[in-house]
Structure formats: structure tokens, C-alpha cells
Amino acid sequence: MATAAAPVSMPRCLGACMAMNKPGSGAADNLTGVWNGVFQQPHYGSVAFTATLIESANQVTGSTHERCALPGCPHSTHLALLSGRRQSRAVAFVKTYDPAGFGYGAVSYAGELNSDASEIAGTWTIEGGSSGAFLMVRARRRALARTRKKRTTV
């Protein structure tokens, strides 16, 4: 005798997360979501990273992961925690590597959100004078739709 398949439960935030990443919606201005980024590092070139941001009451928190760009680095991937603020289109946060060390410390980021809330561009600075440009681009809704489709067919 065949048994009925159990209903698939959807993640609680799926609808809200999709709304936050939908261009043109009021929630699109919220920074919460996944962002793909790149920063320019002197002597090493471009370094790609992925950030997960959470914005609540103008506070921005989250995390990043990126490959190690320094020669002889004992970690292939670096993780970091983010903490900062957003005021209108101005976004600023400090990235603190976890664990600290290996030539990596706290990095200050200051940027501006574009008009459709899909990009943040600005400058990163390390105490002592190193700095460079960065760009973060909001991950597209298409990726969320693929995730939703996979979860509903499981």
C-alpha cells in the first residue's frame, strides 16, 4: 500500500527574503540578502567575496567569505563578521576577520547604495593607510527562484 507524501514545508523567510530582493518593491531598499562583491587590494589585484547582510533599524550586520590573497596564507578561505550602519544611501561597516591574524585585521568600508538598491560602491580602509575600491552587487532573484523550486520538488 502506497503512503501519501508528506507536505513540503517552506522556509519561513522565503517570501520575505524574496520580497527584500525584488527590485521596485519597498523592501528592496532593505540591504538584507546575499551580495557578491569584489575589492581591489594593492599588489594583489581583485579579490572576490560573498557577503550576507542583515539590516534592521539602520543597523547592518552580517558576514563575508573570500579566498586568501596573501602568499603562504594558512587559510584558503577567510571568514569575517560585519557590523555597521546605514543612513539613507550611505552604508558603512567594519569587517573583522575571524580568526584575526595572518596579515588581516579590521577593515572599514564606506560606500553608497545606488538608486535601485542593487549595488554598493565605495572605499575600504585599513588603519595605517592601505585602502582601495570595492563594489557589492545584490544577488539576483533568479537564484532565489531556483532555490525555491528545488525545495518544493524535494
mmCIF file of C-alpha atoms in Angstrom:
data_model
loop_
_atom_site.group_PDB
_atom_site.id
_atom_site.type_symbol
_atom_site.label_atom_id
_atom_site.label_comp_id
_atom_site.label_asym_id
_atom_site.label_seq_id
_atom_site.Cartn_x
_atom_site.Cartn_y
_atom_site.Cartn_z
ATOM 1 C CA MET A 1 0.000 0.000 0.000
ATOM 2 C CA ALA A 2 1.414 3.415 -1.007
ATOM 3 C CA THR A 3 1.565 6.184 1.524
ATOM 4 C CA ALA A 4 0.952 9.810 0.747
ATOM 5 C CA ALA A 5 3.993 12.028 0.596
ATOM 6 C CA ALA A 6 4.371 14.424 3.469
ATOM 7 C CA PRO A 7 3.804 18.060 2.543
ATOM 8 C CA VAL A 8 6.959 20.029 1.919
ATOM 9 C CA SER A 9 7.468 22.824 4.390
ATOM 10 C CA MET A 10 8.777 26.070 3.001
ATOM 11 C CA PRO A 11 11.406 28.079 4.877
ATOM 12 C CA ARG A 12 9.754 30.770 6.975
ATOM 13 C CA CYS A 13 11.708 33.659 5.496
ATOM 14 C CA LEU A 14 11.371 32.635 1.850
ATOM 15 C CA GLY A 15 8.558 35.028 0.985
ATOM 16 C CA ALA A 16 10.076 37.872 2.982
ATOM 17 C CA CYS A 17 13.570 37.176 1.648
ATOM 18 C CA MET A 18 12.278 37.172 -1.917
ATOM 19 C CA ALA A 19 10.420 40.443 -1.326
ATOM 20 C CA MET A 20 13.606 42.018 0.030
ATOM 21 C CA ASN A 21 15.444 41.142 -3.176
ATOM 22 C CA LYS A 22 12.660 42.194 -5.540
ATOM 23 C CA PRO A 23 13.570 45.350 -7.433
ATOM 24 C CA GLY A 24 10.924 48.045 -7.293
ATOM 25 C CA SER A 25 9.362 46.879 -4.038
ATOM 26 C CA GLY A 26 9.516 48.992 -0.912
ATOM 27 C CA ALA A 27 11.504 46.204 0.763
ATOM 28 C CA ALA A 28 14.142 46.322 -1.988
ATOM 29 C CA ASP A 29 15.749 49.263 -0.201
ATOM 30 C CA ASN A 30 16.494 46.981 2.755
ATOM 31 C CA LEU A 31 20.048 45.633 2.479
ATOM 32 C CA THR A 32 19.159 42.208 3.870
ATOM 33 C CA GLY A 33 20.247 39.481 1.492
ATOM 34 C CA VAL A 34 23.197 37.966 -0.310
ATOM 35 C CA TRP A 35 25.652 40.247 -2.120
ATOM 36 C CA ASN A 36 28.526 39.340 -4.454
ATOM 37 C CA GLY A 37 31.460 41.678 -4.238
ATOM 38 C CA VAL A 38 34.987 42.476 -5.256
ATOM 39 C CA PHE A 39 37.612 44.701 -3.704
ATOM 40 C CA GLN A 40 40.892 45.955 -5.114
ATOM 41 C CA GLN A 41 43.878 45.057 -2.988
ATOM 42 C CA PRO A 42 47.198 46.822 -3.700
ATOM 43 C CA HIS A 43 49.852 44.432 -5.034
ATOM 44 C CA TYR A 44 47.349 41.530 -5.262
ATOM 45 C CA GLY A 45 44.603 42.811 -7.584
ATOM 46 C CA SER A 46 40.906 41.976 -7.359
ATOM 47 C CA VAL A 47 39.590 39.754 -4.579
ATOM 48 C CA ALA A 48 36.041 38.378 -4.889
ATOM 49 C CA PHE A 49 33.865 37.848 -1.831
ATOM 50 C CA THR A 50 30.331 36.910 -0.878
ATOM 51 C CA ALA A 51 28.521 38.850 1.856
ATOM 52 C CA THR A 52 25.326 38.104 3.717
ATOM 53 C CA LEU A 53 23.852 41.317 5.098
ATOM 54 C CA ILE A 54 21.089 41.838 7.627
ATOM 55 C CA GLU A 55 19.640 45.328 8.055
ATOM 56 C CA SER A 56 17.380 46.220 10.942
ATOM 57 C CA ALA A 57 16.588 49.756 12.139
ATOM 58 C CA ASN A 58 19.529 51.202 10.146
ATOM 59 C CA GLN A 59 21.952 48.726 11.748
ATOM 60 C CA VAL A 60 23.846 46.472 9.334
ATOM 61 C CA THR A 61 25.342 43.148 10.427
ATOM 62 C CA GLY A 62 26.430 40.045 8.574
ATOM 63 C CA SER A 63 29.384 38.032 7.375
ATOM 64 C CA THR A 64 31.674 37.561 4.404
ATOM 65 C CA HIS A 65 33.889 34.859 2.983
ATOM 66 C CA GLU A 66 36.728 35.309 0.499
ATOM 67 C CA ARG A 67 39.807 33.477 -0.723
ATOM 68 C CA CYS A 68 43.133 34.300 0.873
ATOM 69 C CA ALA A 69 45.171 36.611 -1.365
ATOM 70 C CA LEU A 70 48.422 36.588 0.607
ATOM 71 C CA PRO A 71 51.228 34.185 -0.279
ATOM 72 C CA GLY A 72 51.802 31.497 2.349
ATOM 73 C CA CYS A 73 48.422 32.047 3.962
ATOM 74 C CA PRO A 74 47.394 29.034 6.108
ATOM 75 C CA HIS A 75 43.694 29.507 5.238
ATOM 76 C CA SER A 76 42.283 29.090 1.741
ATOM 77 C CA THR A 77 39.132 30.993 2.755
ATOM 78 C CA HIS A 78 38.792 33.848 5.230
ATOM 79 C CA LEU A 79 35.598 34.483 7.168
ATOM 80 C CA ALA A 80 34.725 37.873 8.632
ATOM 81 C CA LEU A 81 31.933 39.454 10.658
ATOM 82 C CA LEU A 82 30.331 42.764 9.656
ATOM 83 C CA SER A 83 28.905 45.486 11.865
ATOM 84 C CA GLY A 84 27.825 48.953 10.803
ATOM 85 C CA ARG A 85 25.110 51.439 9.911
ATOM 86 C CA ARG A 86 23.106 52.702 7.016
ATOM 87 C CA GLN A 87 21.790 56.245 6.691
ATOM 88 C CA SER A 88 19.772 56.844 3.537
ATOM 89 C CA ARG A 89 22.110 55.779 0.707
ATOM 90 C CA ALA A 90 25.301 55.895 2.824
ATOM 91 C CA VAL A 91 26.471 52.474 4.044
ATOM 92 C CA ALA A 92 29.403 51.993 6.432
ATOM 93 C CA PHE A 93 30.589 48.888 8.235
ATOM 94 C CA VAL A 94 33.655 47.319 9.803
ATOM 95 C CA LYS A 95 34.753 43.886 8.628
ATOM 96 C CA THR A 96 36.549 41.919 11.359
ATOM 97 C CA TYR A 97 38.276 38.722 10.280
ATOM 98 C CA ASP A 98 37.584 35.587 12.300
ATOM 99 C CA PRO A 99 40.104 34.476 13.378
ATOM 100 C CA ALA A 100 42.213 37.618 13.280
ATOM 101 C CA GLY A 101 45.803 37.490 12.090
ATOM 102 C CA PHE A 102 47.681 36.260 9.041
ATOM 103 C CA GLY A 103 48.007 39.845 7.806
ATOM 104 C CA TYR A 104 44.277 40.515 8.172
ATOM 105 C CA GLY A 105 42.732 42.869 10.712
ATOM 106 C CA ALA A 106 39.681 45.118 10.914
ATOM 107 C CA VAL A 107 38.761 46.832 7.646
ATOM 108 C CA SER A 108 36.449 49.881 7.430
ATOM 109 C CA TYR A 109 34.117 50.100 4.427
ATOM 110 C CA ALA A 110 32.249 53.267 3.377
ATOM 111 C CA GLY A 111 30.053 53.261 0.311
ATOM 112 C CA GLU A 112 26.921 54.485 -1.375
ATOM 113 C CA LEU A 113 23.849 52.484 -2.346
ATOM 114 C CA ASN A 114 22.719 53.104 -5.931
ATOM 115 C CA SER A 115 19.198 54.317 -6.788
ATOM 116 C CA ASP A 116 17.639 50.867 -7.275
ATOM 117 C CA ALA A 117 19.360 49.380 -4.187
ATOM 118 C CA SER A 118 21.208 46.772 -6.254
ATOM 119 C CA GLU A 119 24.820 47.963 -5.779
ATOM 120 C CA ILE A 120 27.021 49.434 -3.083
ATOM 121 C CA ALA A 121 30.259 51.082 -4.268
ATOM 122 C CA GLY A 122 32.914 52.781 -2.195
ATOM 123 C CA THR A 123 36.282 52.537 -0.494
ATOM 124 C CA TRP A 124 37.746 50.204 2.122
ATOM 125 C CA THR A 125 40.473 51.384 4.524
ATOM 126 C CA ILE A 126 42.807 49.622 6.924
ATOM 127 C CA GLU A 127 44.280 51.594 9.807
ATOM 128 C CA GLY A 128 47.794 52.505 8.785
ATOM 129 C CA GLY A 129 46.971 53.733 5.312
ATOM 130 C CA SER A 130 46.063 50.845 2.983
ATOM 131 C CA SER A 131 42.880 51.411 1.004
ATOM 132 C CA GLY A 132 41.136 50.526 -2.226
ATOM 133 C CA ALA A 133 37.846 50.416 -4.071
ATOM 134 C CA PHE A 134 35.036 47.901 -3.549
ATOM 135 C CA LEU A 135 31.789 47.020 -5.290
ATOM 136 C CA MET A 136 28.955 44.841 -3.972
ATOM 137 C CA VAL A 137 26.094 43.665 -6.203
ATOM 138 C CA ARG A 138 22.865 42.217 -4.799
ATOM 139 C CA ALA A 139 22.386 38.568 -5.778
ATOM 140 C CA ARG A 140 19.609 38.214 -8.339
ATOM 141 C CA ARG A 141 16.093 36.927 -7.662
ATOM 142 C CA ARG A 142 16.668 34.181 -10.242
ATOM 143 C CA ALA A 143 18.980 32.397 -7.787
ATOM 144 C CA LEU A 144 16.279 32.574 -5.087
ATOM 145 C CA ALA A 145 13.682 31.231 -7.504
ATOM 146 C CA ARG A 146 15.932 28.247 -8.326
ATOM 147 C CA THR A 147 16.369 27.582 -4.612
ATOM 148 C CA ARG A 148 12.597 27.761 -4.064
ATOM 149 C CA LYS A 149 11.958 25.380 -6.985
ATOM 150 C CA LYS A 150 14.469 22.839 -5.609
ATOM 151 C CA ARG A 151 12.916 22.971 -2.139
ATOM 152 C CA THR A 152 9.377 22.470 -3.425
ATOM 153 C CA THR A 153 10.354 19.440 -5.517
ATOM 154 C CA VAL A 154 12.157 17.630 -2.687
#
